[in-house]
Amino acid sequence: MSEEHKPFGWWYSPTYKPVKDGYFVGYKESVEYIKSVLNEQGPFDGILGFSQGACFAALLTELLETRNPNFNHPPFKLAILVSGFKPIVQEATNSMLTKENKLKTPSLHYIGDFDTLVLPKTMLALTEAFENPVVFRHSGGHYLPSTPTSKKAFIQFLDTIKAGTLSPNPDRATIRLESE
C-alpha cells in the first residue's frame, strides 16, 4: 500500500515510539498540514474535534489565539470538543493549556459519563484550559450523542456565539447545559 493510502489515526507519545525532535510522532506534520489548509482555504469560524482530534483542535485553538506568527489565520470564534483531553506530555507540543493561561475562545465540550477510552475527569481537565467552557454531559461513552437534548445543546451554543451572549460565569468555570 502506498504511503498516501495508508490509514493514519494517531500521533504517538514519545513513551510509545521513539521521537527525534521531542514532539509526538506526526504532530509537527499535522500542524504543518492544517496550517496550509487554514492559510489556503480559510478563514474558518470554528473547529470541531473528536477524541485526539479534540486534543489537536484545542492545541490549534491555542496557536491561533496566541497569534503564532507561523499562522496567517485569525483566532477561531468557537471550538467544539468531543471526548477531548489535554496532551499527555505538554512539553511535547509546547502547549500552554494550563489553568493559569486560559483560552478565551468559546468552547463546547461533550463528555460521556461512561467513556472508558477517555475518562470524564480527563475530559474535564481540558475544560479547565478554557476561560468559559460550556459542558454537555451525557450518559454514554466515547461518541458524540445525537439525541434531541444534545442537538439542542449544540444549537443553543451556536446561538449564543452568534448573538455574542456567551459570558463568563462568576460562580463556576463551567456552565452546564441541560444534560442527559
PDB file of C-alpha atoms in Angstrom:
ATOM      1  CA  MET A   1       0.000   0.000   0.000  1.00  0.00           C
ATOM      2  CA  SER A   2       1.358   3.428  -0.909  1.00  0.00           C
ATOM      3  CA  GLU A   3       2.116   5.930   1.868  1.00  0.00           C
ATOM      4  CA  GLU A   4      -0.645   8.127   0.510  1.00  0.00           C
ATOM      5  CA  HIS A   5      -3.279   5.450   1.111  1.00  0.00           C
ATOM      6  CA  LYS A   6      -2.109   4.089   4.459  1.00  0.00           C
ATOM      7  CA  PRO A   7      -4.583   4.839   7.238  1.00  0.00           C
ATOM      8  CA  PHE A   8      -3.365   7.207   9.925  1.00  0.00           C
ATOM      9  CA  GLY A   9      -5.212   7.802  13.138  1.00  0.00           C
ATOM     10  CA  TRP A  10      -2.870   8.942  15.875  1.00  0.00           C
ATOM     11  CA  TRP A  11       0.254  10.844  16.563  1.00  0.00           C
ATOM     12  CA  TYR A  12       2.121   8.897  19.179  1.00  0.00           C
ATOM     13  CA  SER A  13       3.508   9.772  22.571  1.00  0.00           C
ATOM     14  CA  PRO A  14       7.312   9.579  22.889  1.00  0.00           C
ATOM     15  CA  THR A  15       6.670   6.905  25.518  1.00  0.00           C
ATOM     16  CA  TYR A  16       5.408   4.525  22.833  1.00  0.00           C
ATOM     17  CA  LYS A  17       7.523   5.407  19.821  1.00  0.00           C
ATOM     18  CA  PRO A  18      10.994   6.926  19.570  1.00  0.00           C
ATOM     19  CA  VAL A  19      10.975  10.663  18.920  1.00  0.00           C
ATOM     20  CA  LYS A  20      13.679  12.562  17.065  1.00  0.00           C
ATOM     21  CA  ASP A  21      12.693  16.119  17.902  1.00  0.00           C
ATOM     22  CA  GLY A  22      10.905  15.920  21.255  1.00  0.00           C
ATOM     23  CA  TYR A  23       7.421  16.089  19.729  1.00  0.00           C
ATOM     24  CA  PHE A  24       4.746  13.483  19.298  1.00  0.00           C
ATOM     25  CA  VAL A  25       5.392  11.433  16.188  1.00  0.00           C
ATOM     26  CA  GLY A  26       3.345  13.039  13.428  1.00  0.00           C
ATOM     27  CA  TYR A  27       2.374  16.133  15.441  1.00  0.00           C
ATOM     28  CA  LYS A  28       4.550  18.617  13.560  1.00  0.00           C
ATOM     29  CA  GLU A  29       3.428  17.207  10.216  1.00  0.00           C
ATOM     30  CA  SER A  30      -0.196  17.511  11.311  1.00  0.00           C
ATOM     31  CA  VAL A  31       0.310  21.144  12.339  1.00  0.00           C
ATOM     32  CA  GLU A  32       2.006  21.960   9.025  1.00  0.00           C
ATOM     33  CA  TYR A  33      -0.761  20.319   7.016  1.00  0.00           C
ATOM     34  CA  ILE A  34      -3.536  22.095   8.921  1.00  0.00           C
ATOM     35  CA  LYS A  35      -1.633  25.381   8.676  1.00  0.00           C
ATOM     36  CA  SER A  36      -1.597  25.059   4.884  1.00  0.00           C
ATOM     37  CA  VAL A  37      -5.344  24.303   4.839  1.00  0.00           C
ATOM     38  CA  LEU A  38      -6.092  27.303   7.081  1.00  0.00           C
ATOM     39  CA  ASN A  39      -3.930  29.623   5.002  1.00  0.00           C
ATOM     40  CA  GLU A  40      -5.151  28.393   1.608  1.00  0.00           C
ATOM     41  CA  GLN A  41      -8.839  27.729   2.318  1.00  0.00           C
ATOM     42  CA  GLY A  42      -9.612  29.885   5.358  1.00  0.00           C
ATOM     43  CA  PRO A  43     -10.588  31.760   7.243  1.00  0.00           C
ATOM     44  CA  PHE A  44     -12.695  29.326   9.251  1.00  0.00           C
ATOM     45  CA  ASP A  45     -15.061  30.428  12.020  1.00  0.00           C
ATOM     46  CA  GLY A  46     -14.552  27.430  14.256  1.00  0.00           C
ATOM     47  CA  ILE A  47     -13.240  23.963  14.776  1.00  0.00           C
ATOM     48  CA  LEU A  48     -14.760  20.637  15.820  1.00  0.00           C
ATOM     49  CA  GLY A  49     -12.658  17.739  17.052  1.00  0.00           C
ATOM     50  CA  PHE A  50     -13.333  14.267  18.418  1.00  0.00           C
ATOM     51  CA  SER A  51     -11.042  12.424  20.874  1.00  0.00           C
ATOM     52  CA  GLN A  52      -7.448  13.018  19.802  1.00  0.00           C
ATOM     53  CA  GLY A  53      -8.866  15.386  17.194  1.00  0.00           C
ATOM     54  CA  ALA A  54     -10.364  17.400  20.064  1.00  0.00           C
ATOM     55  CA  CYS A  55      -6.953  17.476  21.739  1.00  0.00           C
ATOM     56  CA  PHE A  56      -5.445  18.719  18.473  1.00  0.00           C
ATOM     57  CA  ALA A  57      -8.294  21.218  17.991  1.00  0.00           C
ATOM     58  CA  ALA A  58      -7.604  22.679  21.447  1.00  0.00           C
ATOM     59  CA  LEU A  59      -3.887  22.956  20.637  1.00  0.00           C
ATOM     60  CA  LEU A  60      -4.686  24.624  17.317  1.00  0.00           C
ATOM     61  CA  THR A  61      -7.099  26.996  19.061  1.00  0.00           C
ATOM     62  CA  GLU A  62      -4.251  27.920  21.387  1.00  0.00           C
ATOM     63  CA  LEU A  63      -1.823  28.503  18.497  1.00  0.00           C
ATOM     64  CA  LEU A  64      -4.272  30.843  16.769  1.00  0.00           C
ATOM     65  CA  GLU A  65      -5.255  32.636  19.956  1.00  0.00           C
ATOM     66  CA  THR A  66      -1.650  33.344  20.890  1.00  0.00           C
ATOM     67  CA  ARG A  67      -1.170  34.739  17.362  1.00  0.00           C
ATOM     68  CA  ASN A  68       1.571  32.333  16.430  1.00  0.00           C
ATOM     69  CA  PRO A  69       3.496  34.098  13.642  1.00  0.00           C
ATOM     70  CA  ASN A  70       3.545  30.915  11.547  1.00  0.00           C
ATOM     71  CA  PHE A  71      -0.235  31.114  11.091  1.00  0.00           C
ATOM     72  CA  ASN A  72      -1.898  33.695   8.881  1.00  0.00           C
ATOM     73  CA  HIS A  73      -5.350  32.986  10.305  1.00  0.00           C
ATOM     74  CA  PRO A  74      -7.443  34.795  12.930  1.00  0.00           C
ATOM     75  CA  PRO A  75      -8.421  33.032  16.163  1.00  0.00           C
ATOM     76  CA  PHE A  76     -11.442  30.763  15.923  1.00  0.00           C
ATOM     77  CA  LYS A  77     -14.779  32.134  17.086  1.00  0.00           C
ATOM     78  CA  LEU A  78     -15.659  28.775  18.657  1.00  0.00           C
ATOM     79  CA  ALA A  79     -14.363  25.292  19.419  1.00  0.00           C
ATOM     80  CA  ILE A  80     -16.492  22.167  19.811  1.00  0.00           C
ATOM     81  CA  LEU A  81     -14.564  19.406  21.537  1.00  0.00           C
ATOM     82  CA  VAL A  82     -15.996  15.906  21.895  1.00  0.00           C
ATOM     83  CA  SER A  83     -14.291  13.447  24.270  1.00  0.00           C
ATOM     84  CA  GLY A  84     -11.259  15.737  24.297  1.00  0.00           C
ATOM     85  CA  PHE A  85      -8.223  15.722  26.547  1.00  0.00           C
ATOM     86  CA  LYS A  86      -5.059  17.688  27.196  1.00  0.00           C
ATOM     87  CA  PRO A  87      -1.826  16.400  25.666  1.00  0.00           C
ATOM     88  CA  ILE A  88      -0.297  13.760  27.905  1.00  0.00           C
ATOM     89  CA  VAL A  89       3.165  15.301  27.626  1.00  0.00           C
ATOM     90  CA  GLN A  90       2.614  19.041  27.294  1.00  0.00           C
ATOM     91  CA  GLU A  91       6.286  19.700  26.634  1.00  0.00           C
ATOM     92  CA  ALA A  92       5.945  17.587  23.507  1.00  0.00           C
ATOM     93  CA  THR A  93       3.620  20.169  21.968  1.00  0.00           C
ATOM     94  CA  ASN A  94       4.928  23.351  23.621  1.00  0.00           C
ATOM     95  CA  SER A  95       1.376  23.773  24.894  1.00  0.00           C
ATOM     96  CA  MET A  96       0.318  26.283  27.467  1.00  0.00           C
ATOM     97  CA  LEU A  97      -3.050  24.589  28.075  1.00  0.00           C
ATOM     98  CA  THR A  98      -2.964  25.319  31.785  1.00  0.00           C
ATOM     99  CA  LYS A  99      -5.296  26.692  34.407  1.00  0.00           C
ATOM    100  CA  GLU A 100      -3.225  29.893  34.528  1.00  0.00           C
ATOM    101  CA  ASN A 101      -3.335  30.674  30.793  1.00  0.00           C
ATOM    102  CA  LYS A 102      -6.968  30.123  29.927  1.00  0.00           C
ATOM    103  CA  LEU A 103      -8.086  30.240  26.320  1.00  0.00           C
ATOM    104  CA  LYS A 104     -10.735  32.835  25.571  1.00  0.00           C
ATOM    105  CA  THR A 105     -12.253  31.061  22.561  1.00  0.00           C
ATOM    106  CA  PRO A 106     -15.801  29.969  23.451  1.00  0.00           C
ATOM    107  CA  SER A 107     -15.859  26.183  23.723  1.00  0.00           C
ATOM    108  CA  LEU A 108     -18.472  23.454  23.940  1.00  0.00           C
ATOM    109  CA  HIS A 109     -17.293  20.168  25.455  1.00  0.00           C
ATOM    110  CA  TYR A 110     -19.245  16.914  25.110  1.00  0.00           C
ATOM    111  CA  ILE A 111     -18.383  14.500  27.921  1.00  0.00           C
ATOM    112  CA  GLY A 112     -19.613  10.903  28.140  1.00  0.00           C
ATOM    113  CA  ASP A 113     -20.016   9.857  31.758  1.00  0.00           C
ATOM    114  CA  PHE A 114     -19.319   6.230  30.838  1.00  0.00           C
ATOM    115  CA  ASP A 115     -16.456   6.820  28.418  1.00  0.00           C
ATOM    116  CA  THR A 116     -13.776   4.206  29.067  1.00  0.00           C
ATOM    117  CA  LEU A 117     -11.305   5.427  26.414  1.00  0.00           C
ATOM    118  CA  VAL A 118     -11.022   8.990  27.730  1.00  0.00           C
ATOM    119  CA  LEU A 119     -12.185   9.204  31.322  1.00  0.00           C
ATOM    120  CA  PRO A 120     -14.598  12.007  32.251  1.00  0.00           C
ATOM    121  CA  LYS A 121     -12.085  13.505  34.711  1.00  0.00           C
ATOM    122  CA  THR A 122      -9.555  13.704  31.855  1.00  0.00           C
ATOM    123  CA  MET A 123     -12.098  15.484  29.649  1.00  0.00           C
ATOM    124  CA  LEU A 124     -12.937  17.879  32.475  1.00  0.00           C
ATOM    125  CA  ALA A 125      -9.233  18.730  32.787  1.00  0.00           C
ATOM    126  CA  LEU A 126      -9.353  20.050  29.209  1.00  0.00           C
ATOM    127  CA  THR A 127     -12.321  22.280  30.065  1.00  0.00           C
ATOM    128  CA  GLU A 128     -10.132  23.955  32.702  1.00  0.00           C
ATOM    129  CA  ALA A 129      -7.876  25.281  29.928  1.00  0.00           C
ATOM    130  CA  PHE A 130     -10.748  27.485  28.692  1.00  0.00           C
ATOM    131  CA  GLU A 131     -11.946  30.691  30.297  1.00  0.00           C
ATOM    132  CA  ASN A 132     -15.633  29.935  29.965  1.00  0.00           C
ATOM    133  CA  PRO A 133     -16.230  26.337  28.886  1.00  0.00           C
ATOM    134  CA  VAL A 134     -19.729  25.116  28.173  1.00  0.00           C
ATOM    135  CA  VAL A 135     -20.076  21.467  29.147  1.00  0.00           C
ATOM    136  CA  PHE A 136     -22.659  18.957  27.960  1.00  0.00           C
ATOM    137  CA  ARG A 137     -22.546  15.670  29.833  1.00  0.00           C
ATOM    138  CA  HIS A 138     -24.322  12.621  28.528  1.00  0.00           C
ATOM    139  CA  SER A 139     -24.891   9.142  29.889  1.00  0.00           C
ATOM    140  CA  GLY A 140     -22.991   7.445  27.074  1.00  0.00           C
ATOM    141  CA  GLY A 141     -19.427   6.651  26.177  1.00  0.00           C
ATOM    142  CA  HIS A 142     -16.852   7.684  23.588  1.00  0.00           C
ATOM    143  CA  TYR A 143     -19.072   9.281  20.948  1.00  0.00           C
ATOM    144  CA  LEU A 144     -20.992  12.417  20.011  1.00  0.00           C
ATOM    145  CA  PRO A 145     -24.577  11.826  21.096  1.00  0.00           C
ATOM    146  CA  SER A 146     -27.330  12.504  18.574  1.00  0.00           C
ATOM    147  CA  THR A 147     -30.268  12.816  20.945  1.00  0.00           C
ATOM    148  CA  PRO A 148     -32.670  15.766  20.830  1.00  0.00           C
ATOM    149  CA  THR A 149     -31.124  17.140  24.043  1.00  0.00           C
ATOM    150  CA  SER A 150     -27.579  17.022  22.678  1.00  0.00           C
ATOM    151  CA  LYS A 151     -28.690  18.643  19.417  1.00  0.00           C
ATOM    152  CA  LYS A 152     -30.435  21.360  21.413  1.00  0.00           C
ATOM    153  CA  ALA A 153     -27.202  21.992  23.348  1.00  0.00           C
ATOM    154  CA  PHE A 154     -25.303  22.340  20.073  1.00  0.00           C
ATOM    155  CA  ILE A 155     -27.839  24.788  18.639  1.00  0.00           C
ATOM    156  CA  GLN A 156     -28.019  26.745  21.904  1.00  0.00           C
ATOM    157  CA  PHE A 157     -24.228  27.095  21.938  1.00  0.00           C
ATOM    158  CA  LEU A 158     -24.131  28.289  18.318  1.00  0.00           C
ATOM    159  CA  ASP A 159     -26.953  30.749  19.028  1.00  0.00           C
ATOM    160  CA  THR A 160     -25.030  32.248  21.955  1.00  0.00           C
ATOM    161  CA  ILE A 161     -21.945  32.648  19.766  1.00  0.00           C
ATOM    162  CA  LYS A 162     -23.990  34.271  17.011  1.00  0.00           C
ATOM    163  CA  ALA A 163     -25.682  36.627  19.475  1.00  0.00           C
ATOM    164  CA  GLY A 164     -22.452  37.336  21.359  1.00  0.00           C
ATOM    165  CA  THR A 165     -24.107  36.463  24.667  1.00  0.00           C
ATOM    166  CA  LEU A 166     -21.675  33.859  25.990  1.00  0.00           C
ATOM    167  CA  SER A 167     -20.084  35.442  29.029  1.00  0.00           C
ATOM    168  CA  PRO A 168     -18.039  34.138  31.965  1.00  0.00           C
ATOM    169  CA  ASN A 169     -19.965  32.658  34.862  1.00  0.00           C
ATOM    170  CA  PRO A 170     -18.552  34.222  38.051  1.00  0.00           C
ATOM    171  CA  ASP A 171     -19.636  31.329  40.274  1.00  0.00           C
ATOM    172  CA  ARG A 172     -18.233  28.414  38.286  1.00  0.00           C
ATOM    173  CA  ALA A 173     -15.750  27.923  35.493  1.00  0.00           C
ATOM    174  CA  THR A 174     -18.282  25.685  33.760  1.00  0.00           C
ATOM    175  CA  ILE A 175     -21.763  26.487  32.545  1.00  0.00           C
ATOM    176  CA  ARG A 176     -23.846  23.339  32.499  1.00  0.00           C
ATOM    177  CA  LEU A 177     -26.301  22.869  29.705  1.00  0.00           C
ATOM    178  CA  GLU A 178     -29.255  20.584  30.171  1.00  0.00           C
ATOM    179  CA  SER A 179     -27.511  17.207  30.207  1.00  0.00           C
ATOM    180  CA  GLU A 180     -28.876  13.772  29.512  1.00  0.00           C
TER     181      GLU A 180
END
